[in-house]
Amino acid sequence: MKQPRITGMDIAIALILPFVVYYGIYLDLGQNRDVFPRAELHLLLDGATAFFLFALAVSTGLSISTGSGLKGLQRYLLKRGLFFLLLGGLLSIIWPTNIFILLGACSLISALIIPLNSTFLFFVAAMVVIVGVALNQFGNAKISLDPWDDNLPMSLVKHIATDGYYAVVPWLFFWLLGIIYSRGDFFSKRGKELRSMFGLVLLLIGIGIEFIFENWILSSSAPQHPFSRESIFDLHLPAFIFGASGLSIIVFNFIMSYYEKLPTNAMGDFIRYFGKMKYSILAAQGIVGGILGFKLVGLETYGAYSVIGMGIIGTVIGGLVSYFWTKRFGLGPVVKVLKMLN
């Protein structure tokens, strides 16, 4: 059977996917509250979601130069967006927090904005940041894990837009950043070096913004501030957006520089095919996690070591299934459905 074409994007996604899987397990089985405050985001753990969206968006942006061109890509994004929204809604019945609703929204939005120039996309991204920061700093800053709350359908709309962990605001920003990033020259050595330097600058700006927040803006109101920092990687949203953007660019360029050196042995194929099966892995996580977390053992909160263990086991099993499935069938089940829709 003809083997699937593996790109550097698959490698980048494969290396970050275990963190996305782990955090999904943590949110659904490790959180002891369905609604909780969030003023800070973890640069590495929440940053995994930012990088995942960034890499997927880069791949989406590059697709415009292949296949059936712009019109064909727009039709595909519309179909993919609707399919992901449907899949995410169904999975949310047993696995409340899943990333498919966000991926569906990003695909639908991309179908509308991808013909626009980068200047306009920068403007849209800036608006997403402004709205996200305003809601996070001056609003209620509450995250709801379950989209099927009371007061439907408005609660569902708010969950998708702002209130869910994988809400469009602020995560859409990293998707837009990836679309914009895909339009430049990052394959040449010079392009990678310049962009990595730009990523480093963004990371340093993020650190500087967090320093300002902690020492000047929040210091006078600290007794009334309901949030507490758990680690040095916890950043307020403005700092996180800059820091996670810079870190995503740096890591992405590093992988693009060295992915061709990945050995073409079983271990190399294991990593490559794992990234190729990303959507199926996330769908399987929702199905299996929902069954284990609700149907078999009841509603229960698991400790940190249990969640880490689940993440490791899920990654290993998912990698093995990806390896044998991809060698046999070429594409994962979710992508096969998408191909049928296209």
GROMACS .gro file of C-alpha atoms in nm:
model
  342
    1MET     CA    1   0.000   0.000   0.000
    2LYS     CA    2   0.119   0.351  -0.079
    3GLN     CA    3   0.253   0.517   0.235
    4PRO     CA    4   0.111   0.857   0.339
    5ARG     CA    5   0.310   1.171   0.277
    6ILE     CA    6   0.458   1.287   0.607
    7THR     CA    7   0.559   1.649   0.653
    8GLY     CA    8   0.735   1.848   0.919
    9MET     CA    9   0.393   1.963   1.041
   10ASP     CA   10   0.309   1.602   1.131
   11ILE     CA   11   0.628   1.579   1.335
   12ALA     CA   12   0.556   1.907   1.512
   13ILE     CA   13   0.202   1.798   1.596
   14ALA     CA   14   0.316   1.452   1.707
   15LEU     CA   15   0.561   1.600   1.958
   16ILE     CA   16   0.301   1.830   2.114
   17LEU     CA   17   0.000   1.598   2.094
   18PRO     CA   18   0.083   1.406   2.418
   19PHE     CA   19   0.059   1.734   2.612
   20VAL     CA   20  -0.278   1.813   2.452
   21VAL     CA   21  -0.399   1.461   2.540
   22TYR     CA   22  -0.271   1.497   2.897
   23TYR     CA   23  -0.436   1.833   2.952
   24GLY     CA   24  -0.765   1.709   2.812
   25ILE     CA   25  -0.755   1.425   3.065
   26TYR     CA   26  -0.665   1.666   3.342
   27LEU     CA   27  -0.953   1.903   3.264
   28ASP     CA   28  -1.211   1.626   3.245
   29LEU     CA   29  -1.090   1.377   3.506
   30GLY     CA   30  -0.846   1.579   3.718
   31GLN     CA   31  -1.051   1.894   3.777
   32ASN     CA   32  -1.273   1.885   4.084
   33ARG     CA   33  -1.494   2.170   3.959
   34ASP     CA   34  -1.700   2.218   3.644
   35VAL     CA   35  -1.667   2.598   3.672
   36PHE     CA   36  -1.349   2.764   3.793
   37PRO     CA   37  -1.174   3.103   3.769
   38ARG     CA   38  -0.888   3.150   3.525
   39ALA     CA   39  -0.675   3.460   3.526
   40GLU     CA   40  -0.346   3.281   3.453
   41LEU     CA   41  -0.246   3.030   3.187
   42HIS     CA   42   0.045   2.789   3.208
   43LEU     CA   43   0.308   2.871   2.946
   44LEU     CA   44   0.385   2.502   2.881
   45LEU     CA   45   0.058   2.316   2.943
   46ASP     CA   46  -0.184   2.576   2.806
   47GLY     CA   47   0.093   2.666   2.564
   48ALA     CA   48   0.061   2.315   2.417
   49THR     CA   49  -0.287   2.409   2.296
   50ALA     CA   50  -0.150   2.732   2.149
   51PHE     CA   51   0.125   2.545   1.963
   52PHE     CA   52  -0.118   2.275   1.844
   53LEU     CA   53  -0.349   2.537   1.693
   54PHE     CA   54  -0.056   2.730   1.549
   55ALA     CA   55   0.089   2.422   1.374
   56LEU     CA   56  -0.250   2.313   1.237
   57ALA     CA   57  -0.312   2.663   1.105
   58VAL     CA   58   0.029   2.673   0.935
   59SER     CA   59  -0.058   2.345   0.763
   60THR     CA   60  -0.397   2.488   0.663
   61GLY     CA   61  -0.239   2.803   0.524
   62LEU     CA   62   0.011   2.607   0.319
   63SER     CA   63  -0.271   2.402   0.166
   64ILE     CA   64  -0.378   2.700  -0.041
   65SER     CA   65  -0.090   2.634  -0.280
   66THR     CA   66  -0.188   2.271  -0.336
   67GLY     CA   67  -0.492   2.072  -0.434
   68SER     CA   68  -0.777   2.264  -0.596
   69GLY     CA   69  -0.662   2.607  -0.487
   70LEU     CA   70  -0.841   2.870  -0.283
   71LYS     CA   71  -1.201   2.781  -0.370
   72GLY     CA   72  -1.143   2.412  -0.306
   73LEU     CA   73  -0.975   2.488   0.027
   74GLN     CA   74  -1.264   2.710   0.134
   75ARG     CA   75  -1.519   2.439   0.055
   76TYR     CA   76  -1.311   2.185   0.246
   77LEU     CA   77  -1.276   2.415   0.548
   78LEU     CA   78  -1.652   2.473   0.558
   79LYS     CA   79  -1.725   2.100   0.549
   80ARG     CA   80  -1.452   2.023   0.801
   81GLY     CA   81  -1.576   2.296   1.033
   82LEU     CA   82  -1.934   2.169   1.032
   83PHE     CA   83  -1.817   1.810   1.080
   84PHE     CA   84  -1.590   1.902   1.372
   85LEU     CA   85  -1.869   2.104   1.539
   86LEU     CA   86  -2.102   1.805   1.508
   87LEU     CA   87  -1.835   1.563   1.632
   88GLY     CA   88  -1.741   1.795   1.918
   89GLY     CA   89  -2.103   1.838   2.021
   90LEU     CA   90  -2.161   1.462   2.029
   91LEU     CA   91  -1.840   1.395   2.220
   92SER     CA   92  -1.930   1.667   2.470
   93ILE     CA   93  -2.217   1.453   2.596
   94ILE     CA   94  -1.968   1.212   2.757
   95TRP     CA   95  -1.641   1.412   2.740
   96PRO     CA   96  -1.741   1.774   2.812
   97THR     CA   97  -1.412   1.944   2.733
   98ASN     CA   98  -1.286   1.859   2.385
   99ILE     CA   99  -1.102   2.057   2.126
  100PHE     CA  100  -1.316   1.967   1.825
  101ILE     CA  101  -1.566   2.247   1.883
  102LEU     CA  102  -1.280   2.499   1.869
  103LEU     CA  103  -1.128   2.331   1.562
  104GLY     CA  104  -1.466   2.344   1.392
  105ALA     CA  105  -1.510   2.713   1.469
  106CYS     CA  106  -1.157   2.790   1.348
  107SER     CA  107  -1.219   2.602   1.023
  108LEU     CA  108  -1.542   2.791   0.955
  109ILE     CA  109  -1.379   3.125   1.031
  110SER     CA  110  -1.079   3.034   0.814
  111ALA     CA  111  -1.305   2.959   0.519
  112LEU     CA  112  -1.424   3.319   0.535
  113ILE     CA  113  -1.100   3.503   0.607
  114ILE     CA  114  -0.829   3.304   0.428
  115PRO     CA  115  -0.866   3.506   0.103
  116LEU     CA  116  -0.797   3.828   0.295
  117ASN     CA  117  -0.455   3.989   0.317
  118SER     CA  118  -0.229   3.952   0.618
  119THR     CA  119  -0.284   4.312   0.733
  120PHE     CA  120  -0.654   4.246   0.783
  121LEU     CA  121  -0.576   3.916   0.958
  122PHE     CA  122  -0.346   4.103   1.197
  123PHE     CA  123  -0.635   4.339   1.269
  124VAL     CA  124  -0.873   4.049   1.341
  125ALA     CA  125  -0.611   3.884   1.564
  126ALA     CA  126  -0.564   4.211   1.755
  127MET     CA  127  -0.941   4.235   1.810
  128VAL     CA  128  -0.946   3.880   1.948
  129VAL     CA  129  -0.666   3.973   2.190
  130ILE     CA  130  -0.840   4.293   2.303
  131VAL     CA  131  -1.171   4.115   2.365
  132GLY     CA  132  -0.997   3.826   2.541
  133VAL     CA  133  -0.792   4.050   2.768
  134ALA     CA  134  -1.093   4.268   2.850
  135LEU     CA  135  -1.302   3.965   2.945
  136ASN     CA  136  -1.019   3.807   3.138
  137GLN     CA  137  -0.913   4.112   3.335
  138PHE     CA  138  -1.239   4.304   3.376
  139GLY     CA  139  -1.505   4.035   3.332
  140ASN     CA  140  -1.602   3.733   3.533
  141ALA     CA  141  -1.305   3.525   3.406
  142LYS     CA  142  -1.488   3.198   3.471
  143ILE     CA  143  -1.428   2.882   3.270
  144SER     CA  144  -1.709   2.629   3.225
  145LEU     CA  145  -1.610   2.277   3.123
  146ASP     CA  146  -1.957   2.158   3.026
  147PRO     CA  147  -2.122   2.316   2.718
  148TRP     CA  148  -2.458   2.152   2.792
  149ASP     CA  149  -2.557   2.387   3.070
  150ASP     CA  150  -2.892   2.546   3.146
  151ASN     CA  151  -3.034   2.838   2.946
  152LEU     CA  152  -2.964   2.667   2.615
  153PRO     CA  153  -2.893   2.774   2.344
  154MET     CA  154  -2.731   3.093   2.477
  155SER     CA  155  -2.509   2.904   2.722
  156LEU     CA  156  -2.382   2.690   2.434
  157VAL     CA  157  -2.304   2.999   2.224
  158LYS     CA  158  -2.121   3.163   2.516
  159HIS     CA  159  -1.933   2.839   2.584
  160ILE     CA  160  -1.807   2.823   2.226
  161ALA     CA  161  -1.730   3.196   2.209
  162THR     CA  162  -1.580   3.287   2.547
  163ASP     CA  163  -1.671   3.068   2.845
  164GLY     CA  164  -1.528   2.724   2.758
  165TYR     CA  165  -1.168   2.624   2.810
  166TYR     CA  166  -1.136   2.578   2.433
  167ALA     CA  167  -1.338   2.894   2.360
  168VAL     CA  168  -1.284   3.083   2.035
  169VAL     CA  169  -1.167   3.381   2.241
  170PRO     CA  170  -0.873   3.381   2.299
  171TRP     CA  171  -0.758   3.062   2.121
  172LEU     CA  172  -0.852   3.188   1.774
  173PHE     CA  173  -0.556   3.424   1.800
  174PHE     CA  174  -0.304   3.140   1.773
  175TRP     CA  175  -0.487   2.995   1.475
  176LEU     CA  176  -0.477   3.334   1.299
  177LEU     CA  177  -0.108   3.366   1.387
  178GLY     CA  178  -0.044   3.032   1.218
  179ILE     CA  179  -0.234   3.136   0.905
  180ILE     CA  180  -0.031   3.456   0.883
  181TYR     CA  181   0.291   3.271   0.956
  182SER     CA  182   0.227   3.024   0.673
  183ARG     CA  183   0.245   3.307   0.420
  184GLY     CA  184   0.611   3.387   0.481
  185ASP     CA  185   0.940   3.219   0.403
  186PHE     CA  186   1.023   2.990   0.692
  187PHE     CA  187   1.172   2.704   0.492
  188SER     CA  188   1.496   2.881   0.406
  189LYS     CA  189   1.772   2.896   0.666
  190ARG     CA  190   1.763   3.274   0.671
  191GLY     CA  191   1.385   3.279   0.713
  192LYS     CA  192   1.401   3.036   1.006
  193GLU     CA  193   1.670   3.238   1.181
  194LEU     CA  194   1.481   3.566   1.145
  195ARG     CA  195   1.156   3.415   1.264
  196SER     CA  196   1.320   3.239   1.556
  197MET     CA  197   1.468   3.571   1.660
  198PHE     CA  198   1.123   3.728   1.631
  199GLY     CA  199   0.984   3.446   1.846
  200LEU     CA  200   1.248   3.510   2.110
  201VAL     CA  201   1.155   3.880   2.114
  202LEU     CA  202   0.788   3.790   2.164
  203LEU     CA  203   0.878   3.554   2.448
  204LEU     CA  204   1.083   3.824   2.621
  205ILE     CA  205   0.800   4.075   2.575
  206GLY     CA  206   0.565   3.827   2.740
  207ILE     CA  207   0.800   3.793   3.037
  208GLY     CA  208   0.824   4.172   3.059
  209ILE     CA  209   0.446   4.214   3.053
  210GLU     CA  210   0.409   3.958   3.332
  211PHE     CA  211   0.668   4.143   3.538
  212ILE     CA  212   0.471   4.466   3.494
  213PHE     CA  213   0.146   4.294   3.587
  214GLU     CA  214   0.286   4.138   3.903
  215ASN     CA  215   0.489   4.430   4.030
  216TRP     CA  216   0.288   4.735   3.930
  217ILE     CA  217  -0.065   4.664   3.813
  218LEU     CA  218  -0.170   4.394   4.060
  219SER     CA  219   0.050   4.478   4.357
  220SER     CA  220  -0.182   4.751   4.488
  221SER     CA  221  -0.490   4.525   4.467
  222ALA     CA  222  -0.328   4.194   4.561
  223PRO     CA  223  -0.537   4.141   4.878
  224GLN     CA  224  -0.856   4.157   4.670
  225HIS     CA  225  -0.720   3.954   4.380
  226PRO     CA  226  -0.881   3.608   4.384
  227PHE     CA  227  -0.606   3.428   4.192
  228SER     CA  228  -0.269   3.300   4.308
  229ARG     CA  229   0.031   3.196   4.104
  230GLU     CA  230   0.120   2.828   4.131
  231SER     CA  231   0.444   2.836   3.928
  232ILE     CA  232   0.668   3.072   3.737
  233PHE     CA  233   0.509   2.944   3.416
  234ASP     CA  234   0.166   3.080   3.509
  235LEU     CA  235   0.109   3.399   3.311
  236HIS     CA  236  -0.176   3.646   3.285
  237LEU     CA  237  -0.345   3.644   2.946
  238PRO     CA  238  -0.162   3.943   2.788
  239ALA     CA  239   0.175   3.795   2.884
  240PHE     CA  240   0.064   3.445   2.784
  241ILE     CA  241  -0.038   3.555   2.434
  242PHE     CA  242   0.304   3.706   2.366
  243GLY     CA  243   0.497   3.432   2.548
  244ALA     CA  244   0.309   3.138   2.395
  245SER     CA  245   0.330   3.296   2.048
  246GLY     CA  246   0.705   3.340   2.078
  247LEU     CA  247   0.757   2.991   2.219
  248SER     CA  248   0.541   2.837   1.945
  249ILE     CA  249   0.745   3.007   1.673
  250ILE     CA  250   1.077   2.904   1.831
  251VAL     CA  251   0.975   2.540   1.878
  252PHE     CA  252   0.813   2.521   1.535
  253ASN     CA  253   1.124   2.654   1.360
  254PHE     CA  254   1.345   2.417   1.558
  255ILE     CA  255   1.136   2.119   1.447
  256MET     CA  256   1.130   2.242   1.087
  257SER     CA  257   1.510   2.260   1.095
  258TYR     CA  258   1.565   1.907   1.225
  259TYR     CA  259   1.265   1.692   1.134
  260GLU     CA  260   1.436   1.551   0.825
  261LYS     CA  261   1.705   1.408   1.053
  262LEU     CA  262   1.448   1.191   1.229
  263PRO     CA  263   1.553   0.829   1.160
  264THR     CA  264   1.347   0.629   0.911
  265ASN     CA  265   1.317   0.334   1.146
  266ALA     CA  266   1.024   0.201   1.347
  267MET     CA  267   1.064   0.470   1.616
  268GLY     CA  268   1.072   0.746   1.355
  269ASP     CA  269   0.761   0.606   1.187
  270PHE     CA  270   0.595   0.579   1.530
  271ILE     CA  271   0.635   0.955   1.578
  272ARG     CA  272   0.541   1.046   1.223
  273TYR     CA  273   0.224   0.837   1.211
  274PHE     CA  274   0.118   0.956   1.556
  275GLY     CA  275   0.101   1.311   1.421
  276LYS     CA  276  -0.078   1.190   1.109
  277MET     CA  277  -0.355   1.039   1.326
  278LYS     CA  278  -0.405   1.350   1.541
  279TYR     CA  279  -0.779   1.392   1.489
  280SER     CA  280  -0.852   1.023   1.541
  281ILE     CA  281  -0.640   1.022   1.858
  282LEU     CA  282  -0.838   1.313   2.003
  283ALA     CA  283  -1.170   1.153   1.905
  284ALA     CA  284  -1.064   0.824   2.064
  285GLN     CA  285  -0.959   1.012   2.378
  286GLY     CA  286  -1.306   1.158   2.411
  287ILE     CA  287  -1.482   0.826   2.356
  288VAL     CA  288  -1.258   0.612   2.576
  289GLY     CA  289  -1.216   0.883   2.840
  290GLY     CA  290  -1.589   0.941   2.858
  291ILE     CA  291  -1.658   0.570   2.905
  292LEU     CA  292  -1.387   0.524   3.169
  293GLY     CA  293  -1.467   0.844   3.353
  294PHE     CA  294  -1.844   0.808   3.364
  295LYS     CA  295  -1.987   0.476   3.251
  296LEU     CA  296  -1.749   0.241   3.430
  297VAL     CA  297  -1.615   0.409   3.743
  298GLY     CA  298  -1.862   0.692   3.795
  299LEU     CA  299  -1.802   1.064   3.823
  300GLU     CA  300  -1.468   1.089   3.998
  301THR     CA  301  -1.174   1.323   4.026
  302TYR     CA  302  -0.833   1.164   3.979
  303GLY     CA  303  -0.505   1.275   4.132
  304ALA     CA  304  -0.208   1.419   3.944
  305TYR     CA  305  -0.016   1.091   3.920
  306SER     CA  306  -0.323   0.907   3.793
  307VAL     CA  307  -0.381   1.171   3.527
  308ILE     CA  308  -0.015   1.162   3.420
  309GLY     CA  309  -0.031   0.783   3.406
  310MET     CA  310  -0.347   0.797   3.193
  311GLY     CA  311  -0.176   1.045   2.961
  312ILE     CA  312   0.129   0.824   2.918
  313ILE     CA  313  -0.078   0.510   2.864
  314GLY     CA  314  -0.306   0.691   2.621
  315THR     CA  315  -0.009   0.825   2.426
  316VAL     CA  316   0.163   0.487   2.402
  317ILE     CA  317  -0.154   0.303   2.300
  318GLY     CA  318  -0.249   0.580   2.060
  319GLY     CA  319   0.098   0.574   1.907
  320LEU     CA  320   0.091   0.197   1.858
  321VAL     CA  321  -0.255   0.206   1.703
  322SER     CA  322  -0.147   0.496   1.479
  323TYR     CA  323   0.161   0.305   1.366
  324PHE     CA  324  -0.019  -0.010   1.260
  325TRP     CA  325  -0.334   0.164   1.136
  326THR     CA  326  -0.147   0.415   0.920
  327LYS     CA  327   0.081   0.151   0.769
  328ARG     CA  328  -0.228  -0.050   0.678
  329PHE     CA  329  -0.485   0.213   0.582
  330GLY     CA  330  -0.281   0.530   0.520
  331LEU     CA  331  -0.523   0.770   0.691
  332GLY     CA  332  -0.700   0.778   1.027
  333PRO     CA  333  -1.077   0.720   1.054
  334VAL     CA  334  -1.161   1.087   1.111
  335VAL     CA  335  -0.953   1.201   0.814
  336LYS     CA  336  -1.112   0.931   0.598
  337VAL     CA  337  -1.454   1.078   0.679
  338LEU     CA  338  -1.321   1.424   0.592
  339LYS     CA  339  -1.191   1.291   0.260
  340MET     CA  340  -1.536   1.148   0.187
  341LEU     CA  341  -1.692   1.488   0.256
  342ASN     CA  342  -1.444   1.651   0.020
   0.00000   0.00000   0.00000
